[in-house]
XYZ file of C-alpha atoms in Angstrom:
44
model
C 27.861 19.500 0.685
C 28.213 16.983 -2.262
C 26.820 13.583 -2.555
C 28.084 11.203 0.532
C 26.718 7.627 -0.524
C 27.217 5.727 -3.611
C 27.076 2.027 -4.318
C 29.189 -0.239 -6.740
C 30.374 -3.609 -7.124
C 34.287 -4.176 -7.079
C 36.144 -7.391 -7.008
C 38.329 -8.495 -4.171
C 42.090 -8.925 -5.990
C 44.517 -11.887 -4.746
C 45.946 -9.212 -2.398
C 42.799 -8.265 -0.833
C 42.537 -4.922 -2.692
C 39.610 -3.476 -4.175
C 39.325 -0.420 -6.799
C 36.871 2.034 -6.287
C 35.558 3.183 -9.767
C 36.692 6.779 -10.937
C 32.688 7.447 -11.761
C 32.163 6.592 -7.665
C 35.266 8.598 -6.388
C 35.012 11.742 -7.996
C 31.470 12.562 -6.975
C 32.634 11.685 -3.570
C 35.485 13.769 -3.520
C 37.806 10.739 -2.572
C 41.357 11.313 -2.882
C 44.414 9.059 -2.223
C 45.001 9.079 1.877
C 41.653 9.440 2.684
C 39.895 7.073 5.199
C 36.622 5.524 4.016
C 33.971 3.304 5.905
C 33.194 0.167 3.908
C 29.925 -1.810 4.954
C 30.187 -5.334 3.274
C 27.665 -7.613 1.852
C 28.535 -10.550 0.417
C 26.915 -11.246 -3.155
C 27.471 -14.914 -3.666
């Protein structure tokens, strides 16, 4: 089994979207259509 958890700090865009960087998606094996769990911590 590969890596199951990584940390990144994307910015929320106007439409509420975030981009998960490729260097995070690839090791985790995240592909279009996958469901992921988000745990949110506000950094302000």
